[in-house]
Coordinates of C-alpha atoms and ligand atoms in Angstrom, one line a residue:
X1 CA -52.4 -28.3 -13.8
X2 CA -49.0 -26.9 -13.1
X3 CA -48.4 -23.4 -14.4
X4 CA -46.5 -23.6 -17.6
X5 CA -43.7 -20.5 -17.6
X6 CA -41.7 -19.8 -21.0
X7 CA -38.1 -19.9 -20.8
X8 CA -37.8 -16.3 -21.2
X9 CA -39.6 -15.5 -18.0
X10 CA -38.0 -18.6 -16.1
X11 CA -34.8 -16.4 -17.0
X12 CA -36.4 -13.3 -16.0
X13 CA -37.6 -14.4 -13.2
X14 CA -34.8 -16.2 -11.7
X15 CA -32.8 -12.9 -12.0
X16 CA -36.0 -10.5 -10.6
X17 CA -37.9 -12.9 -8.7
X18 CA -41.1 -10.9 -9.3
X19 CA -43.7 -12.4 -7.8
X20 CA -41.6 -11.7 -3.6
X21 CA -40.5 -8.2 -5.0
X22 CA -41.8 -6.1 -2.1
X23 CA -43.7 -2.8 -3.4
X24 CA -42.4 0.1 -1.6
X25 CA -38.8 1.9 -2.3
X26 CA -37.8 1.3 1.1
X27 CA -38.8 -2.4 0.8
X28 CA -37.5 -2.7 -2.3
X29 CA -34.2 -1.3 -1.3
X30 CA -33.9 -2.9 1.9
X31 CA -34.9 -6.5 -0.1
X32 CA -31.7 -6.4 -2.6
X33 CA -29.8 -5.4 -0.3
X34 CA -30.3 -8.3 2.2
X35 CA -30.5 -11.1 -0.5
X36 CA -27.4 -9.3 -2.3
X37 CA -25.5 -10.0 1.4
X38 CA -26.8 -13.6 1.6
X39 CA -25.2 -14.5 -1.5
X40 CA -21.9 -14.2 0.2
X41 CA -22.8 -14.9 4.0
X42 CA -25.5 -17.4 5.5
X43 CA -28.7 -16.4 6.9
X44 CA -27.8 -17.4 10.4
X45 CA -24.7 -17.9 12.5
X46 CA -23.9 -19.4 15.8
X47 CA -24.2 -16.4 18.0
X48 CA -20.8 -17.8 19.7
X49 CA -18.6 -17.2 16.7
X50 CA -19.5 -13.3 17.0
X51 CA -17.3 -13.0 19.6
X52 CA -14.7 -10.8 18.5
X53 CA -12.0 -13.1 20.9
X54 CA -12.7 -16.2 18.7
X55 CA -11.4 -14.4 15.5
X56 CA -10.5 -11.2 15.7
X57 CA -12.1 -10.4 12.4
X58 CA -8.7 -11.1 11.0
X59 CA -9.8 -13.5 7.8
X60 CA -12.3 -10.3 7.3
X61 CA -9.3 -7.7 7.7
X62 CA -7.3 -10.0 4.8
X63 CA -10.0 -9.8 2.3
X64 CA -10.9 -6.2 2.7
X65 CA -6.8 -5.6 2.5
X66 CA -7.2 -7.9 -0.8
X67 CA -9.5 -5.5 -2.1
X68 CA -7.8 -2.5 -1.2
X69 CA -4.7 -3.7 -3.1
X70 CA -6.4 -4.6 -6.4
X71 CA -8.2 -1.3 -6.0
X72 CA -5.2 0.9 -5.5
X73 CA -3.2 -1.5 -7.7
X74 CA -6.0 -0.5 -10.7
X75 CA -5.2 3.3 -10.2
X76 CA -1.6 2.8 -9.7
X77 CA -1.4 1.2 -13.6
X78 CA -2.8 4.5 -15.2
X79 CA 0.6 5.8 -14.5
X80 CA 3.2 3.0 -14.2
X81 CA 5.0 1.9 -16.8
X82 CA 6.8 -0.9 -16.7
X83 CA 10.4 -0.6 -18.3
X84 CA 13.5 -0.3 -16.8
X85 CA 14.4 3.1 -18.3
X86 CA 10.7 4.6 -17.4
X87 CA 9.7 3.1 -14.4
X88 CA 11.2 5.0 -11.5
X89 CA 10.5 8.2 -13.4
X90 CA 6.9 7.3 -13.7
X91 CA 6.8 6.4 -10.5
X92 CA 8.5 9.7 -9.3
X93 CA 6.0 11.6 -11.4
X94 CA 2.9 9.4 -9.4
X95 CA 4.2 11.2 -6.1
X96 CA 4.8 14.7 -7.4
X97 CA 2.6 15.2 -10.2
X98 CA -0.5 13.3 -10.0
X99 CA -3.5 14.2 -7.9
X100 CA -3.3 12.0 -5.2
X101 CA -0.7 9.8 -6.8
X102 CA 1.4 9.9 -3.2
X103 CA -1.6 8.9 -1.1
X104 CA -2.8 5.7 -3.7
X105 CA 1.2 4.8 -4.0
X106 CA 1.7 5.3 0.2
X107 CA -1.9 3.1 0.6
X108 CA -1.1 -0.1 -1.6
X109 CA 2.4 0.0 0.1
X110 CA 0.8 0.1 3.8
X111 CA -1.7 -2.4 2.5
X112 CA 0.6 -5.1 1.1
X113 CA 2.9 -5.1 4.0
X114 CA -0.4 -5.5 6.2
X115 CA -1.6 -8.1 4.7
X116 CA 1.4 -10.0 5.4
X117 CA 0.8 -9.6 9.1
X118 CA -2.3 -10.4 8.9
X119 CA -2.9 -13.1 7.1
X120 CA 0.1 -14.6 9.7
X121 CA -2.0 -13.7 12.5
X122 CA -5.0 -14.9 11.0
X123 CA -3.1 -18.4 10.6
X124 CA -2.0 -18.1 14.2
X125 CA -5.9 -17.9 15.3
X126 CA -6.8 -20.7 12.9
X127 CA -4.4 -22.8 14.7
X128 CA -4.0 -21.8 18.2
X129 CA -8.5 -22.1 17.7
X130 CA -8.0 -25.6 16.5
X131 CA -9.8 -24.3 13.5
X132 CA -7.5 -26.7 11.1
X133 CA -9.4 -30.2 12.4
X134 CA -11.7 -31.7 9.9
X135 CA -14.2 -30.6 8.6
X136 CA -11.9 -27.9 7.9
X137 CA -8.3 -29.6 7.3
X138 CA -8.8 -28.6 3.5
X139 CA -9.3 -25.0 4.1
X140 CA -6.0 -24.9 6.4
X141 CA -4.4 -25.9 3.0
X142 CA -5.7 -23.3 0.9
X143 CA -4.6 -21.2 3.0
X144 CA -1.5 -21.7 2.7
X145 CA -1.4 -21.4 -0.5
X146 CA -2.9 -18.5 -0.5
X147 CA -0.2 -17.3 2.0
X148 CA 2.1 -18.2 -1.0
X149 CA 0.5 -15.8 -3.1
X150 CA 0.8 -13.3 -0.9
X151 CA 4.1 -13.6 -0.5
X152 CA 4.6 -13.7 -4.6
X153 CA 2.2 -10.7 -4.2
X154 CA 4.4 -8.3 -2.3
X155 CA 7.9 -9.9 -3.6
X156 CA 6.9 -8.9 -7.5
X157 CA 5.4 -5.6 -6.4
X158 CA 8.6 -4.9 -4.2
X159 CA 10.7 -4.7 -7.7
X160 CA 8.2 -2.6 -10.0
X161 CA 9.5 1.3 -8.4
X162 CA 13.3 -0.1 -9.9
X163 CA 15.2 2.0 -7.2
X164 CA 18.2 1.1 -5.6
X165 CA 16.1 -0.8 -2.7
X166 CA 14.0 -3.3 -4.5
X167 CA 16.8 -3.6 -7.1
X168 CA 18.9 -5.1 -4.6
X169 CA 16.4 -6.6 -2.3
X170 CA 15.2 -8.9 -5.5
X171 CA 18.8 -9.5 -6.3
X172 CA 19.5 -11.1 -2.5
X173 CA 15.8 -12.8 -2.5
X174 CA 16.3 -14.1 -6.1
X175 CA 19.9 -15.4 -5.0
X176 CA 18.4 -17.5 -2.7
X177 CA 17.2 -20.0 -5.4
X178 CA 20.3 -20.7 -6.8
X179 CA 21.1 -23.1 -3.5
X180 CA 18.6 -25.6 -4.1
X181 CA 19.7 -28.6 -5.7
X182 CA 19.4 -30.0 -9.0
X183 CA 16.9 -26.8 -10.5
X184 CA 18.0 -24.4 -9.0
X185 CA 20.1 -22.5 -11.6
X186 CA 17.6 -22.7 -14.2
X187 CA 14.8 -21.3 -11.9
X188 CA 16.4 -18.9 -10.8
X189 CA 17.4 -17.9 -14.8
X190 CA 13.6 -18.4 -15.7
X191 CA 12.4 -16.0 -13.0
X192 CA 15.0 -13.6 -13.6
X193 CA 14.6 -13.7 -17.2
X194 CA 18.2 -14.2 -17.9
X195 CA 21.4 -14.5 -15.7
X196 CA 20.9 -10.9 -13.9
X197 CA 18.0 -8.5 -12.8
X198 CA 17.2 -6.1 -15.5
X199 CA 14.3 -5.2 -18.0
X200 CA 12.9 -8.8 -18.3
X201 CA 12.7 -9.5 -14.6
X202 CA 10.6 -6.3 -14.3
X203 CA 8.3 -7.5 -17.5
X204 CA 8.3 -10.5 -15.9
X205 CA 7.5 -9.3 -12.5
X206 CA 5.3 -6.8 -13.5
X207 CA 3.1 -9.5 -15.9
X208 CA 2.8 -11.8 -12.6
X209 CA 2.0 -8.5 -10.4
X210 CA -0.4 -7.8 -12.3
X211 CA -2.6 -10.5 -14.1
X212 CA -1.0 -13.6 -12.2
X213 CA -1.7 -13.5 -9.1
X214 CA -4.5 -11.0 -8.4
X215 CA -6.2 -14.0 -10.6
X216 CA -5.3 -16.7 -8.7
X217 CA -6.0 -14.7 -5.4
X218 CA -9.2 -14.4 -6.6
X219 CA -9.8 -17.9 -7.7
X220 CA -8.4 -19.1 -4.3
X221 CA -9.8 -16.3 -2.0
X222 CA -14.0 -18.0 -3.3
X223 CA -12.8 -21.3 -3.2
X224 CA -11.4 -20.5 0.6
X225 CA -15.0 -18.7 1.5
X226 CA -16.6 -21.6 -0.4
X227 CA -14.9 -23.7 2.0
X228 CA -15.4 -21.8 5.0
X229 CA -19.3 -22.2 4.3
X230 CA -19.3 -25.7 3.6
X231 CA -17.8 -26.4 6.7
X232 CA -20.9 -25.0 8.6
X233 CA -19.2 -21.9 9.2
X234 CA -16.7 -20.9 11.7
X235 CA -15.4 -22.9 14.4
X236 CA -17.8 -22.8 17.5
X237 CA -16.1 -23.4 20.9
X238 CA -17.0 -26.5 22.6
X239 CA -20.3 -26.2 25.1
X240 CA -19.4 -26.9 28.7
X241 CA -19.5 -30.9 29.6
X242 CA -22.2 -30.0 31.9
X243 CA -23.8 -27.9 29.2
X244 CA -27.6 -29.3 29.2
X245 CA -28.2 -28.1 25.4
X246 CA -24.5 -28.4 23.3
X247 CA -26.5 -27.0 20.1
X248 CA -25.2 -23.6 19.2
X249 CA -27.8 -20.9 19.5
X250 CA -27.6 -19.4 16.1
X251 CA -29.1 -15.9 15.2
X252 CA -29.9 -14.7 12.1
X253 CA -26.4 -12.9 10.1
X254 CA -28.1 -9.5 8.9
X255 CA -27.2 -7.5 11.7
X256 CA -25.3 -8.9 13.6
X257 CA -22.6 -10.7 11.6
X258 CA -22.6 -7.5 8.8
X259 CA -22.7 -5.0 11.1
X260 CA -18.9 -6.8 13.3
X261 CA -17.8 -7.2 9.7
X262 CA -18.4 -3.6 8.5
X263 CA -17.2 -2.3 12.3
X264 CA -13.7 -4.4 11.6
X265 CA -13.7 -3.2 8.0
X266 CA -14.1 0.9 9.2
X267 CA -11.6 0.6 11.4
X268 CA -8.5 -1.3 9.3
X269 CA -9.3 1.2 6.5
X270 CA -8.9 4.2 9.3
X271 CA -5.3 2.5 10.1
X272 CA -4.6 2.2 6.9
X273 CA -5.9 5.7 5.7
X274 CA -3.8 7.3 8.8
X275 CA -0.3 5.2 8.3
X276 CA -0.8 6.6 4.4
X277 CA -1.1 9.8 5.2
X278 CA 1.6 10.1 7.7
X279 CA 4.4 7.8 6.2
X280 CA 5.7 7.4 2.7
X281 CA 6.7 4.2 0.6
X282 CA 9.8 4.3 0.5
X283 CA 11.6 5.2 -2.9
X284 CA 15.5 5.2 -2.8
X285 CA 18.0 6.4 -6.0
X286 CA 17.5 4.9 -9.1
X287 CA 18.4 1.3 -9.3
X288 CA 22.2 1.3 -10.2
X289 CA 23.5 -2.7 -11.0
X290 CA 27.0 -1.8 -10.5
X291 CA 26.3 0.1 -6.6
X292 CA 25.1 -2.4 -4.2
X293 CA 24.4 -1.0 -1.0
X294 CA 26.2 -2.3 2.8
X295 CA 24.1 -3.8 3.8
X296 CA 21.9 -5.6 1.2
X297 CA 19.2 -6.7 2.6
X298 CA 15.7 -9.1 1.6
X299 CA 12.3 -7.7 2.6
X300 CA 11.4 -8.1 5.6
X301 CA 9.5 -10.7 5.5
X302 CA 12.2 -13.0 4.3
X303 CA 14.7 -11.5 6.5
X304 CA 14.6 -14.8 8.9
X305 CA 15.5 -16.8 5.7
X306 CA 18.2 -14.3 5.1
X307 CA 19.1 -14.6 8.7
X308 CA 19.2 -18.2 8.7
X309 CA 21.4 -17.9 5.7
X310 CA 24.4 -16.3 7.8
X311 CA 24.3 -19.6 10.0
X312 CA 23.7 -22.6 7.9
X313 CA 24.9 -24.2 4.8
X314 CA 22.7 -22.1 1.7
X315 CA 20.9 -25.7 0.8
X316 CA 19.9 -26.3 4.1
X317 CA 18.6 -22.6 5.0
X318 CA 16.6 -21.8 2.3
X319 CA 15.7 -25.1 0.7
X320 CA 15.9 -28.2 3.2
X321 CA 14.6 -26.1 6.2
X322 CA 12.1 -24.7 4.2
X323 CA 10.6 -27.6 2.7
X324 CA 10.9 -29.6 6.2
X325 CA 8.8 -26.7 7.6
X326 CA 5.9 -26.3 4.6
X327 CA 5.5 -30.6 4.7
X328 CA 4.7 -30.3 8.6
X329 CA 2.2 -27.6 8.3
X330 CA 0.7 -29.3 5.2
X331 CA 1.0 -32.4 7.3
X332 CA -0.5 -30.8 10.9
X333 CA -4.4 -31.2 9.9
X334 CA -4.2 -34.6 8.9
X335 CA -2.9 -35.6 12.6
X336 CA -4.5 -38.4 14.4
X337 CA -5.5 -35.9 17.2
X338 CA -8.1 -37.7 20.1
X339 CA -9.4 -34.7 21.6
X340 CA -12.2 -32.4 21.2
X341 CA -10.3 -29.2 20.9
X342 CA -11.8 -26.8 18.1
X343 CA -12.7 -23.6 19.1
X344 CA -11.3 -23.4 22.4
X345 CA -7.6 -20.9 22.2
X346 CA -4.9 -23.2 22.7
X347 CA -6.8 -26.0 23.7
X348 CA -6.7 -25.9 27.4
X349 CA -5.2 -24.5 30.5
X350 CA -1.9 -27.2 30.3
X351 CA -1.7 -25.9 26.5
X352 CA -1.4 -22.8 27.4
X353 CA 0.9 -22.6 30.2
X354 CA 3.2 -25.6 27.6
X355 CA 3.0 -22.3 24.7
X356 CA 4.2 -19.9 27.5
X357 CA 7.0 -21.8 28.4
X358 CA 8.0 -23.3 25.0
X359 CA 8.0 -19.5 23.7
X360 CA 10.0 -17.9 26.7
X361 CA 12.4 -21.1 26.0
X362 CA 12.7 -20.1 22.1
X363 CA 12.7 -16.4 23.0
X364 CA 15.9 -16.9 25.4
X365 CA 18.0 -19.6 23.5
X366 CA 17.4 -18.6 19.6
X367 CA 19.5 -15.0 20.2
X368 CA 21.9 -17.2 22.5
X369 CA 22.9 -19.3 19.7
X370 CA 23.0 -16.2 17.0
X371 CA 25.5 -14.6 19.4
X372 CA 27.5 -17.7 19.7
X373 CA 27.9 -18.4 15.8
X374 CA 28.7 -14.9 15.6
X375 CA 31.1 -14.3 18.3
X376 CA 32.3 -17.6 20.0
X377 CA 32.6 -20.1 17.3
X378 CA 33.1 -17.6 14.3
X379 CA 30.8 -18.0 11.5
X380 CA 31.1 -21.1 9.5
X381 CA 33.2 -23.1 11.9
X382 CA 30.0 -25.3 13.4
X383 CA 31.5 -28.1 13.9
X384 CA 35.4 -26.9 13.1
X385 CA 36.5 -30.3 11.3
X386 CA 33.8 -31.2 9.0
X387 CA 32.9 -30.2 5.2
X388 CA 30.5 -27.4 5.2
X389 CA 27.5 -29.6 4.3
X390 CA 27.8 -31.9 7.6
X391 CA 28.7 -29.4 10.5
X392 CA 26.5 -26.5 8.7
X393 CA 24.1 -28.6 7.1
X394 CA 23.4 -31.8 8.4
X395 CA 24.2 -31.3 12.2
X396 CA 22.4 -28.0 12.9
X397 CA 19.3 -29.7 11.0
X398 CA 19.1 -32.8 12.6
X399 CA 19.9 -30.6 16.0
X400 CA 16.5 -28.8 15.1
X401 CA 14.6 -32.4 14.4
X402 CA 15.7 -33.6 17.9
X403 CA 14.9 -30.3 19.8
X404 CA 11.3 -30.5 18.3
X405 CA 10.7 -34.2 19.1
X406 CA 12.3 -33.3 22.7
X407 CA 9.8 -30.9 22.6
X408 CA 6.9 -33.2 21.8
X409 CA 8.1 -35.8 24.3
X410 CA 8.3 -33.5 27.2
X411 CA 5.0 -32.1 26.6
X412 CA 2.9 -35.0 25.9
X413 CA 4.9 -36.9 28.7
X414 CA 4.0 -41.1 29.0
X415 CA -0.4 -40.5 28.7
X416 CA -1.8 -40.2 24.9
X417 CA -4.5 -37.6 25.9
X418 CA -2.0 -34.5 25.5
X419 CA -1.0 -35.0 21.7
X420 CA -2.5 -31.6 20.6
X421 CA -0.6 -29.6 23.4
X422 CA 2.0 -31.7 22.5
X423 CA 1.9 -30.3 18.5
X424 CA 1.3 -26.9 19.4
X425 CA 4.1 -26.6 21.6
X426 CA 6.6 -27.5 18.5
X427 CA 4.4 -25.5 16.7
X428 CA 4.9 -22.3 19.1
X429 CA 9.0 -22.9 19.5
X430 CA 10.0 -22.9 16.0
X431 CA 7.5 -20.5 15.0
X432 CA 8.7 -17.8 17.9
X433 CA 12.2 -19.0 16.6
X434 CA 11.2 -17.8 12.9
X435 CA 10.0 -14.5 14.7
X436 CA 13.2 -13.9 16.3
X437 CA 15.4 -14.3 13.3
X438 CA 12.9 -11.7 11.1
X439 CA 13.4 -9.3 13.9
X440 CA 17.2 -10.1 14.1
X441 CA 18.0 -9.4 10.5
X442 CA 15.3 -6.7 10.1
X443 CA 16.7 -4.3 13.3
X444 CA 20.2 -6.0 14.6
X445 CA 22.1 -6.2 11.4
X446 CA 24.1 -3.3 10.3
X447 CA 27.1 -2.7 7.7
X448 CA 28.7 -6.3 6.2
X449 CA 25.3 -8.2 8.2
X450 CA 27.3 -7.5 11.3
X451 CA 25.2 -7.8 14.7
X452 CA 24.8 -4.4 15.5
X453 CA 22.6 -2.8 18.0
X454 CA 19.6 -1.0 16.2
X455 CA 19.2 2.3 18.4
Ligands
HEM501 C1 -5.4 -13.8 1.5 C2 -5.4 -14.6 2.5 C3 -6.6 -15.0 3.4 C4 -7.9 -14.5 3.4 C5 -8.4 -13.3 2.6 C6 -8.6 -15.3 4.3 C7 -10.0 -15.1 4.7 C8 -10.7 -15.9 5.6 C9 -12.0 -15.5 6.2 C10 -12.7 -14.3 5.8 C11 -12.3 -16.5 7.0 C12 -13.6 -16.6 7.9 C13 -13.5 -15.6 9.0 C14 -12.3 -15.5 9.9 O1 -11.6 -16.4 10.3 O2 -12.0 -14.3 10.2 C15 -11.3 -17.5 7.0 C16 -11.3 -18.7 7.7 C17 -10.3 -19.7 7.6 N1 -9.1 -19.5 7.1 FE1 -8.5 -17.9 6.0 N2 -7.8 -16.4 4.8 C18 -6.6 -16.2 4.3 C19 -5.5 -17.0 4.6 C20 -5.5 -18.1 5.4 C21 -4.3 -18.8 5.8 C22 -2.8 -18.4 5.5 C23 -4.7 -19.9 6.5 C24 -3.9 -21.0 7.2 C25 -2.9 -21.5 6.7 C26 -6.2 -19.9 6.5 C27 -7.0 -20.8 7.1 C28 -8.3 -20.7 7.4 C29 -9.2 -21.6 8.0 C30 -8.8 -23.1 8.4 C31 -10.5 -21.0 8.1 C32 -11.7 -21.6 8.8 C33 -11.7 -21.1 10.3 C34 -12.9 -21.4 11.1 O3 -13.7 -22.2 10.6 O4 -12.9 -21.0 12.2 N3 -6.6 -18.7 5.9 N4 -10.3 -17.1 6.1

């Protein structure tokens, strides 16, 4: 007859699982430990996903950045306070006053802007690994959104010290919504909590700093990992076609995975430690409304917006381009692709020499055509004749559309085998164009957004 157990014990047991409860200390210890781990990682993994090349540990790098934020971000709210006639003085007091106040302040800085890079280079691995291909076209998408969050992340957390930098720098990013059409106005009003910046922008900023996303980061962050797992793990490059056994040897995770992901971990929290202890976060004057500065710029990582916002019409650069640009990557996993690519860094030997050139072409001609609108044609006369809309707007845009189906023609040529070369080569041109434009309005505009040379 089967054992009958109360439901206490059923309880009991299913959190101490008595009866495989080893007896010594050491057992013991070395027991929770390992089944704590497998709760978050699988028991074995394809020993060709350990290579270091195939990721670069840089999902691993995100989430222990993740965690460094909301743990530095904790500390930081003992002292904070957010109103606009306190919070620069408290934040002042953080770095003079409070024990170690400069070092948490300097590490959630170094941190957030990290985690910008490297959740971009970890979405450059997903994709140049073919790591976006079902079973996994689902994950691609929550990361993007959680590339969104990010980016709300470090935008609200840019305004919280109220100096004369993120004063500013939330004015121009904030400005930005006013161009798109229809709603616009009113969200920009709504996330500004009135007409201008001021004490309900930083309430508001502060309330989505600090509960909003950090929740939804979370939420997102499982449901990614979840994701991850379901998928059977990470991407495993393709066997050789003379390969006599294709299945993955798999070995088991505890050491080998743990011990890579702890070795990654040490070493982004050594970078991290040393860039906090040797450089400051910035903190400029008090925020003054009436005192912008020349020039005013976005943070950096919208400075290719910004940049794109001194050549085009303002709906097409930070609305139409935008959105044309978010649809295609939504739209990239769901491609009718007829090779057997995943795994392998950008696909094959044709793909990459197609990257090389398609970058060294967007390298060249994007800071040609900046130096043209700026010098030759003057800005704003694209097109001399036409309303602002057409030879701003609607010509440089569809200009854009043809170079990146010339792109795809040229690459896949007349045979249908080439259509993921053909994708990533768009995918490397506009994306090294982006680059190019953050780096212009981050280092080559001075006084007025004038090109100037940085050094
Ligand atoms: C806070 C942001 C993010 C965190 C913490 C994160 C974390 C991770 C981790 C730990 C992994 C598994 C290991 C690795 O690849 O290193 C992973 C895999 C993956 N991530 Fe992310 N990620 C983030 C953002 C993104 C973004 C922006 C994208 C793309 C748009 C993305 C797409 C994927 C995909 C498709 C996989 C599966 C890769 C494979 O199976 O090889 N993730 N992510």
């Amino acid at each position: 007859m089967p054992e009958r157990t109360t439901l206490r014990r059923r309880v009991w047991q299913s959190v101490f699982p008595v009866p495989i409860i080893p007896r010594t200390e050491q057992q013991r210890r070395r027991y929770f430990f390992a089944h704590l781990v497998l709760h978050f990682r699988p028991a074995t993994v394809p020993e060709k996903t350990l290579k270091l090349s195939l990721t670069w540990g840089l999902g691993g790098m995100a989430a222990v950045l993740v965690l460094l934020q909301i743990g530095t971000g904790l500390l930081l709210k003992f002292v904070y306070e957010p109103t606009a006639t306190a919070a620069y003085e408290s934040i002042r007091a953080l770095m003079t006053e409070v024990p170690f106040g400069l070092l948490v302040r300097n590490l959630h800085h170094w941190c957030a802007n990290l985690l910008v890079l490297v959740i971009f280079l970890h979405m450059m691995r997903v994709f140049f690994t073919g790591a976006f291909h079902p079973p996994r076209q689902f994950n691609w998408i929550i990361g993007l959104l959680l590339f969104g969050l990010v980016l709300v992340a470090n935008l609200t957390g840019y305004l919280l010290p109220w100096d004369q930098l993120s004063f500013w720098a939330i004015t121009v990013s904030t400005g930005m919504l006013e161009y798109i059409p229809g709603i616009g106005g009113e969200l920009q009003e709504t996330i500004r909590g009135g007409t201008e910046i001021g004490p309900a922008t930083l309430r508001i900023f502060f309330a989505v700093h600090t509960a909003v996303v950090p929740l939804a980061l979370g939420l997102l962050m499982a449901f990614h990992f979840w994701r991850t797992r379901k998928a059977g793990g990470l991407v495993v490059p393709r066997a050789p076609k003379d390969d006599p056994d294709p299945d993955p040897v798999r070995v088991p995770a505890i050491p080998n995975l743990l011990v890579r992901e702890a070795t990654v971990a040490v070493v982004l929290v050594a970078v991290v430690m040393m860039l906090s202890v040797f450089f400051n976060a910035p903190l400029a004057e008090p925020a003054n409304p009436g005192l912008s500065p020349n020039p005013t710029k976005a943070p950096w990582y919208f400075s290719g917006l910004q940049e794109m916002l001194l050549h085009l019409h303002p709906t097409f650069a930070v609305f139409i381009i935008p959105a044309l640009v978010a649809a295609a990557l939504v739209c990239i996993p769901y491609g009718n692709y007829n090779q057997n690519i995943d795994g392998v860094w950008f696909v094959s030997q044709y793909g990459r020499h197609t990257a090389l050139k398609t970058a060294a072409a967007a390298i060249v001609l994007t800071p040609v055509l900046i130096a043209m609108d700026e010098w030759m044609i003057k800005p704003g006369r694209w097109f001399i004749d036409l309303p602002p809309q057409i030879g701003r707007g609607l010509l440089p845009t569809t200009l854009l559309l043809a170079v990146a189906v010339g792109v795809y023609r040229l690459v896949k040529g007349r045979t249908s085998a080439f259509r993921s070369e053909a994708v990533q080569a768009v995918f490397v041109f506009f994306t090294v164009t982006f680059v190019v434009l953050t780096i212009t309005g981050l280092w080559f505009r001075g006084k007025g957004m004038l090109l100037v040379w940085p050094w």
